[in-house]
Coordinates of C-alpha atoms in Angstrom, one line a residue:
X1 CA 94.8 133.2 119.8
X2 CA 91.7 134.6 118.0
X3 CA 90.7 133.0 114.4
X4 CA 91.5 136.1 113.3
X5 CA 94.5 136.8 114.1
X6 CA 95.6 133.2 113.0
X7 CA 94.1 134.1 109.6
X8 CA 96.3 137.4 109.3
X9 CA 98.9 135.6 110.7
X10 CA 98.7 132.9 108.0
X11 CA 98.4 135.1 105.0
X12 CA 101.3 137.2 106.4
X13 CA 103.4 134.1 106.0
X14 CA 102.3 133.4 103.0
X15 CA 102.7 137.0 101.0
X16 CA 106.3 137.2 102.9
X17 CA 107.0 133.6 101.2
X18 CA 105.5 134.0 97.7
X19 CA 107.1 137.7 97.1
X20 CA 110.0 138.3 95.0
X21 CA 111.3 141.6 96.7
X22 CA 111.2 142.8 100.1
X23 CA 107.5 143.8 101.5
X24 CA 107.6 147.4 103.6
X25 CA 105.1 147.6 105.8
X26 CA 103.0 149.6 104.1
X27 CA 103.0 147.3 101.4
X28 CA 101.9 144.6 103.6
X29 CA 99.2 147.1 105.8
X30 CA 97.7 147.6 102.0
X31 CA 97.8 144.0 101.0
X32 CA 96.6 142.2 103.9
X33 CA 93.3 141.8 105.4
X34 CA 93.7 142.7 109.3
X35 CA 95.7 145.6 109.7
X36 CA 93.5 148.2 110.7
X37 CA 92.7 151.0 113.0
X38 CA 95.4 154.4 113.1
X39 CA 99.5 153.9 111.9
X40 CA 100.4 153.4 115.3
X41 CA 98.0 150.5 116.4
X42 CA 98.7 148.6 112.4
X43 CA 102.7 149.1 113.1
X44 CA 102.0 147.5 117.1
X45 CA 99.8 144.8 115.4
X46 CA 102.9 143.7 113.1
X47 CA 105.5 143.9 115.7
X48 CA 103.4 141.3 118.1
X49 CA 103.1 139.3 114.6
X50 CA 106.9 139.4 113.7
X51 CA 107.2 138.3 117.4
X52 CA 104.7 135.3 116.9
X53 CA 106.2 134.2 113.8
X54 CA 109.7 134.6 115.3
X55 CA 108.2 132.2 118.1
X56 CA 107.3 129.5 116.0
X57 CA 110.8 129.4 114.6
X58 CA 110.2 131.2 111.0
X59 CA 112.6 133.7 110.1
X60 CA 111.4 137.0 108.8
X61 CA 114.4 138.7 106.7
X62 CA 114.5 142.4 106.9
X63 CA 116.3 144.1 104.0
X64 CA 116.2 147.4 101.8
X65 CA 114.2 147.9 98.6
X66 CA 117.6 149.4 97.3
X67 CA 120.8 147.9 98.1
X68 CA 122.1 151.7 96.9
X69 CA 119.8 153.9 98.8
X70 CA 119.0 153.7 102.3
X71 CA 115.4 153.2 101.6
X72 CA 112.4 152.3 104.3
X73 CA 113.4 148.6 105.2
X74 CA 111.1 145.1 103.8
X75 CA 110.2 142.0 105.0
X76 CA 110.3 138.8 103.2
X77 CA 111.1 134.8 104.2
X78 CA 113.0 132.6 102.3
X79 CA 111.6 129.7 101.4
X80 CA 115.1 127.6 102.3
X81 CA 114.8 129.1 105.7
X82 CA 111.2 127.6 106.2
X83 CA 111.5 123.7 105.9
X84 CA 111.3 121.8 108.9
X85 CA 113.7 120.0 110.6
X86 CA 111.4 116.9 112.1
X87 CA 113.9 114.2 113.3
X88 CA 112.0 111.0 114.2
X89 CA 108.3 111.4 114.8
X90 CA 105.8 109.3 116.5
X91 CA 102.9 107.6 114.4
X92 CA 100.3 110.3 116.3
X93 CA 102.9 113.4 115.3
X94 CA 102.8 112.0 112.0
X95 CA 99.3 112.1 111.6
X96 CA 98.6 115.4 113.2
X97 CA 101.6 116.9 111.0
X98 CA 99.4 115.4 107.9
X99 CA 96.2 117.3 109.0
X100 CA 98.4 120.6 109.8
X101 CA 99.5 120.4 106.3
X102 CA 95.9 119.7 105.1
X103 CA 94.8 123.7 106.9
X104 CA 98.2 125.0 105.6
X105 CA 97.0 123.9 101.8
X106 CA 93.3 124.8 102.6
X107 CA 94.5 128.2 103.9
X108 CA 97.0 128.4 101.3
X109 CA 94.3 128.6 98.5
X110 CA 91.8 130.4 100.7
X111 CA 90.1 133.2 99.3
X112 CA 91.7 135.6 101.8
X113 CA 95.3 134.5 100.9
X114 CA 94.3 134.5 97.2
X115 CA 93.2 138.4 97.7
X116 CA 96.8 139.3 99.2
X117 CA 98.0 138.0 96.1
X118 CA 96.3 139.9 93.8
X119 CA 96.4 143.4 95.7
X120 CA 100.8 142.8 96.1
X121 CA 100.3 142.4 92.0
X122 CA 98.1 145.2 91.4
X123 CA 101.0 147.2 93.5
X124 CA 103.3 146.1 90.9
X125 CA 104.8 143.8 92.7
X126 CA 105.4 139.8 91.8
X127 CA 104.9 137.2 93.5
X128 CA 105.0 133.4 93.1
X129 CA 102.4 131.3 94.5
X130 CA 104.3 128.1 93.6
X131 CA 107.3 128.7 95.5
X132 CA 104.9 128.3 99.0
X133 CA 106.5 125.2 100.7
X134 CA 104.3 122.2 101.3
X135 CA 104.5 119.5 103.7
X136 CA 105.6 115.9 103.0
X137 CA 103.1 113.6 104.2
X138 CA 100.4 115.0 101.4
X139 CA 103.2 115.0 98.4
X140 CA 104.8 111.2 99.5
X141 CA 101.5 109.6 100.4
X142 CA 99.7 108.0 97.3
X143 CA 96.5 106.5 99.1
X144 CA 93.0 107.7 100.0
X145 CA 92.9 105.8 103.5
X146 CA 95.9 108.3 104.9
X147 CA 93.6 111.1 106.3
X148 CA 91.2 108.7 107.6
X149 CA 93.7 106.7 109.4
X150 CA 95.3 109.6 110.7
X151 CA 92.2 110.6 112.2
X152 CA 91.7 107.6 113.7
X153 CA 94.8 107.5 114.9
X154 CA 94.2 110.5 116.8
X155 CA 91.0 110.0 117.6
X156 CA 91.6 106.4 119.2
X157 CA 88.8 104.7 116.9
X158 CA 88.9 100.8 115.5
X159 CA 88.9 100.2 112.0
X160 CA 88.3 97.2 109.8
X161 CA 89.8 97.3 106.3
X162 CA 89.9 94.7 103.1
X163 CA 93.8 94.0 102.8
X164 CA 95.9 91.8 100.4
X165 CA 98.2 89.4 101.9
X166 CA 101.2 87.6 100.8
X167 CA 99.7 85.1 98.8
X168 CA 97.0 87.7 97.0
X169 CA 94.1 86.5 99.0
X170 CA 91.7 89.2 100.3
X171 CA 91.0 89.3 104.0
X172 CA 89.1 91.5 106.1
X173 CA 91.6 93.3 109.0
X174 CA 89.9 94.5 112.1
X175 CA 92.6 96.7 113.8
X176 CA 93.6 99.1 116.9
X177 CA 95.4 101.9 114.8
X178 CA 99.0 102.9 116.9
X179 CA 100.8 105.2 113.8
X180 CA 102.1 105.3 110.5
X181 CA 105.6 105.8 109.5
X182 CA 107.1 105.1 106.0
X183 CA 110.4 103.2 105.6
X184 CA 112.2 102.6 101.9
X185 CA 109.3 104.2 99.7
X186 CA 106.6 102.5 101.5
X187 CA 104.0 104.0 104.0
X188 CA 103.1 101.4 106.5
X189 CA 99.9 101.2 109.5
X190 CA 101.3 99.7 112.7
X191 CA 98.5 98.7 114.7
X192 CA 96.6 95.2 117.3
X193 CA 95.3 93.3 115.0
X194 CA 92.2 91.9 116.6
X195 CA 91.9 88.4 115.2
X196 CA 95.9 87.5 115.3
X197 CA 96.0 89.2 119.1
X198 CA 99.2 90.8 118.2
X199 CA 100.8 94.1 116.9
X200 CA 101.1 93.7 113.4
X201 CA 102.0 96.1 110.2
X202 CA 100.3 97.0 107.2
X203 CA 101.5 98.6 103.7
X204 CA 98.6 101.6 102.8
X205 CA 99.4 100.2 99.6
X206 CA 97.8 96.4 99.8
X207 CA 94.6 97.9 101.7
X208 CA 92.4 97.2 98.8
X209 CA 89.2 99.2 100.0
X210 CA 88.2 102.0 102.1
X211 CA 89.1 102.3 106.1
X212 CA 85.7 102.3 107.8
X213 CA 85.0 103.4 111.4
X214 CA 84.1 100.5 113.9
X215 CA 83.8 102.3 117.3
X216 CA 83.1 105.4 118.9
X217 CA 86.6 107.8 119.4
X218 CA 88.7 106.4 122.6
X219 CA 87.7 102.8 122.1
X220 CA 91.5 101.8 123.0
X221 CA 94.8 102.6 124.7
X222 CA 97.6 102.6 122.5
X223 CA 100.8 101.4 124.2
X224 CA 102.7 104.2 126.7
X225 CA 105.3 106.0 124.5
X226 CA 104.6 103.4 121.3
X227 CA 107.6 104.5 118.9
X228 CA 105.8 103.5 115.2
X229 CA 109.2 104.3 113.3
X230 CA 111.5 102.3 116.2
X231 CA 108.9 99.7 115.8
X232 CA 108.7 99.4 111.9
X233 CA 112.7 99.5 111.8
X234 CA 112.8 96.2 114.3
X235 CA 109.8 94.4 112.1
X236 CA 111.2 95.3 109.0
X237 CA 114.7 96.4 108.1
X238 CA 116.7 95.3 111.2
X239 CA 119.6 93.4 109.5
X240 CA 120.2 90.5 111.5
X241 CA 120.6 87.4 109.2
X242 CA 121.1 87.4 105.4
X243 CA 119.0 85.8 102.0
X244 CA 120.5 84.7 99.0
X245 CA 117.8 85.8 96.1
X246 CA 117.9 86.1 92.1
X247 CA 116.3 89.5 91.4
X248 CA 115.0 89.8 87.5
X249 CA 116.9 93.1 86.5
X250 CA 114.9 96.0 86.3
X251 CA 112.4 94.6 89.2
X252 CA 112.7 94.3 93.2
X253 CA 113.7 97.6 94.2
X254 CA 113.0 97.2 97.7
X255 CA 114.7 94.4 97.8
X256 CA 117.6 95.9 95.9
X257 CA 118.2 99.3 98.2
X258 CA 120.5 96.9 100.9
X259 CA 121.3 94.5 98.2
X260 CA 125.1 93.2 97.4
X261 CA 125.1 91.8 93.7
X262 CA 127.2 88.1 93.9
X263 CA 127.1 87.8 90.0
X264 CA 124.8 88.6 87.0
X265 CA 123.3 87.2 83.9
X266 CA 121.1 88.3 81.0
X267 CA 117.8 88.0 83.4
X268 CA 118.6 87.8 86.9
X269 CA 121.0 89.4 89.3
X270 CA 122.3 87.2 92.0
X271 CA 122.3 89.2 95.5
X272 CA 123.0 88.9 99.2
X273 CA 120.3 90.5 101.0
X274 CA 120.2 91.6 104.6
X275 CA 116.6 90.8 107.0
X276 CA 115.5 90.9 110.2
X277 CA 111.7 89.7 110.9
X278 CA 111.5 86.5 108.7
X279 CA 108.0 86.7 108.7
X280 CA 108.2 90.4 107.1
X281 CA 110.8 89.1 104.7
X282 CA 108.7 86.3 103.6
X283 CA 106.0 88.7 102.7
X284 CA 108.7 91.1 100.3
X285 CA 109.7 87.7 98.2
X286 CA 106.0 86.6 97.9
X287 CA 104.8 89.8 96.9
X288 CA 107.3 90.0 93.8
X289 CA 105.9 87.0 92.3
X290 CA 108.7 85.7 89.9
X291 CA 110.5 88.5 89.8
X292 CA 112.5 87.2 93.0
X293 CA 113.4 83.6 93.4
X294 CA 114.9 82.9 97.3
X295 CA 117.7 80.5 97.1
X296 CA 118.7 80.3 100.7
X297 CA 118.4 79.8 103.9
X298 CA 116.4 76.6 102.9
X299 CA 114.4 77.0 105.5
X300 CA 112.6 79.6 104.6
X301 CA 112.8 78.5 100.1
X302 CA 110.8 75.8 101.8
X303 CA 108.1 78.4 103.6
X304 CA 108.1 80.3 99.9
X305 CA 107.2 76.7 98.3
X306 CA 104.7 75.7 100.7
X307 CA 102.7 79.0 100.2
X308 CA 103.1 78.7 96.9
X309 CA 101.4 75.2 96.5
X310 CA 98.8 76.4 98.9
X311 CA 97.9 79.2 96.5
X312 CA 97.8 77.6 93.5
X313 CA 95.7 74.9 95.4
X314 CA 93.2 77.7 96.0
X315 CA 93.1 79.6 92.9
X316 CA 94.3 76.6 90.5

């Protein structure tokens, strides 16, 4: 498909999303950059571009002007009819779904689609830029390392990254990037961590300084058929065993999502919580500070204790 045509294409969608009132075509042959040439070669130019859109599974809504009269018909699409149904993606369709959305916005406010705008006003007819759908990666993503990562993701290249562990000390990650997925609030990095030889994960939040580059693109092979969210599910919130913790109200949120409150006082809530990975769990407690106090197994208050000691050892 030509850049053109995916440019007309684009700006088609996006004056049939932000109108108010069925488009007729030669409301949209006037408004759109593209359409050219005699009636008969603009009206076989928007049928192969009804067709296209139809392809890709957005539904164009043809109604009249006039529910009273039996007018010349319009197009428009309804912004309900346009979300996407994703079901589980991998970490690469994740990232690739992130830069799509990145040429949506970019096309979105693109001079071309702003022009289409202003020539279906100057015909009188309104439109609202703000109801254009966006994609979720940008709006539920709050860190500066997610386009980068993607792309390395996709590109195969090793990374190195500053990151905060459980017991606040800075340490320098160097990493084969496998995907991101986000689970309870949290976007995580699942990725071979080179100096622990293992798959490990990583919350974008706790990377404490920009991703850089390490190698050229196709350094690595990531695992055949690696599943990031199957993966972070297993590491993370696979319920297999259960804590007893005191939660200061108002704090632990994470925590508190599979939660079942025992009792309460004026400070704490005592509460049941389910884990899988004790390593992963470890890490939750540690990094609510005193806001979360583990009472049992004992086994692991004893882990919490140690790391403890050893941190105020090191920072006194």
């Amino acid at each position: 498909m030509s850049s053109r045509k995916t440019e007309r294409l684009i700006n088609l969608t996006i004056a049939l999303l932000a109108t108010k009132r069925y488009l007729t075509k030669s409301e949209i042959f006037r408004s759109i950059e593209g359409y050219e040439g005699s009636p008969e070669a603009k009206e076989r130019m928007f049928e192969r571009d009804k067709d296209d859109l139809r392809k890709l599974g957005i539904v164009i809504e043809v109604g009249g002007l006039d529910p009273l009269f039996d007018d010349e018909p319009g197009y428009r699409i309804r912004s309900e009819s346009y979300g996407l149904n994703l079901g589980r993606l991998t970490g690469t369709e994740v990232a690739l779904l992130s830069l799509a959305a990145e040429a949506w916005r970019g096309a979105a406010l693109g001079e071309s689609a702003q022009s289409a705008l202003l020539k279906l006003a100057s015909l009188g007819i309104a439109s609202d830029f703000d109801s254009l759908p966006t994609m979720a990666p940008k709006l539920t993503v709050n860190s500066s390392n997610f386009v980068p990562l993607a792309h390395a993701i996709t590109d195969r290249i090793s990374i190195t990254f500053g990151y905060i562990s459980a017991d606040l000390q800075q340490e320098e990650r160097h990493v084969d990037p496998y995907g991101l997925g986000s689970r309870h609030s949290n976007w995580y990095l699942v990725g071979h961590d080179h100096d622990r030889k293992a798959i490990r994960t990583f919350r974008l939040d706790r990377i404490s300084d920009q991703v850089a580059n390490t190698t050229k693109p196709g350094s690595f092979v990531a695992p055949e058929d690696f599943d990031v969210l199957a993966f972070l599910d297993a590491e993370l919130f696979e319920a297999t065993k259960r804590a007893t913790v005191k939660i200061r109200k108002g704090k632990g949120h994470v925590l508190r999502e599979s939660a079942h409150m025992i009792s309460s006082d004026d400070e704490f809530d005592l509460c049941q919580v389910p884990f899988g990975n004790a390593e992963r769990f470890l890490d939750v407690v540690l990094w609510h500070g005193d806001d979360v106090v583990l009472i049992s197994p004992s086994g692991l208050r004893e882990e919490v204790i140690t790391r403890l000691q050893k941190l105020v050892a090191t920072h006194g």
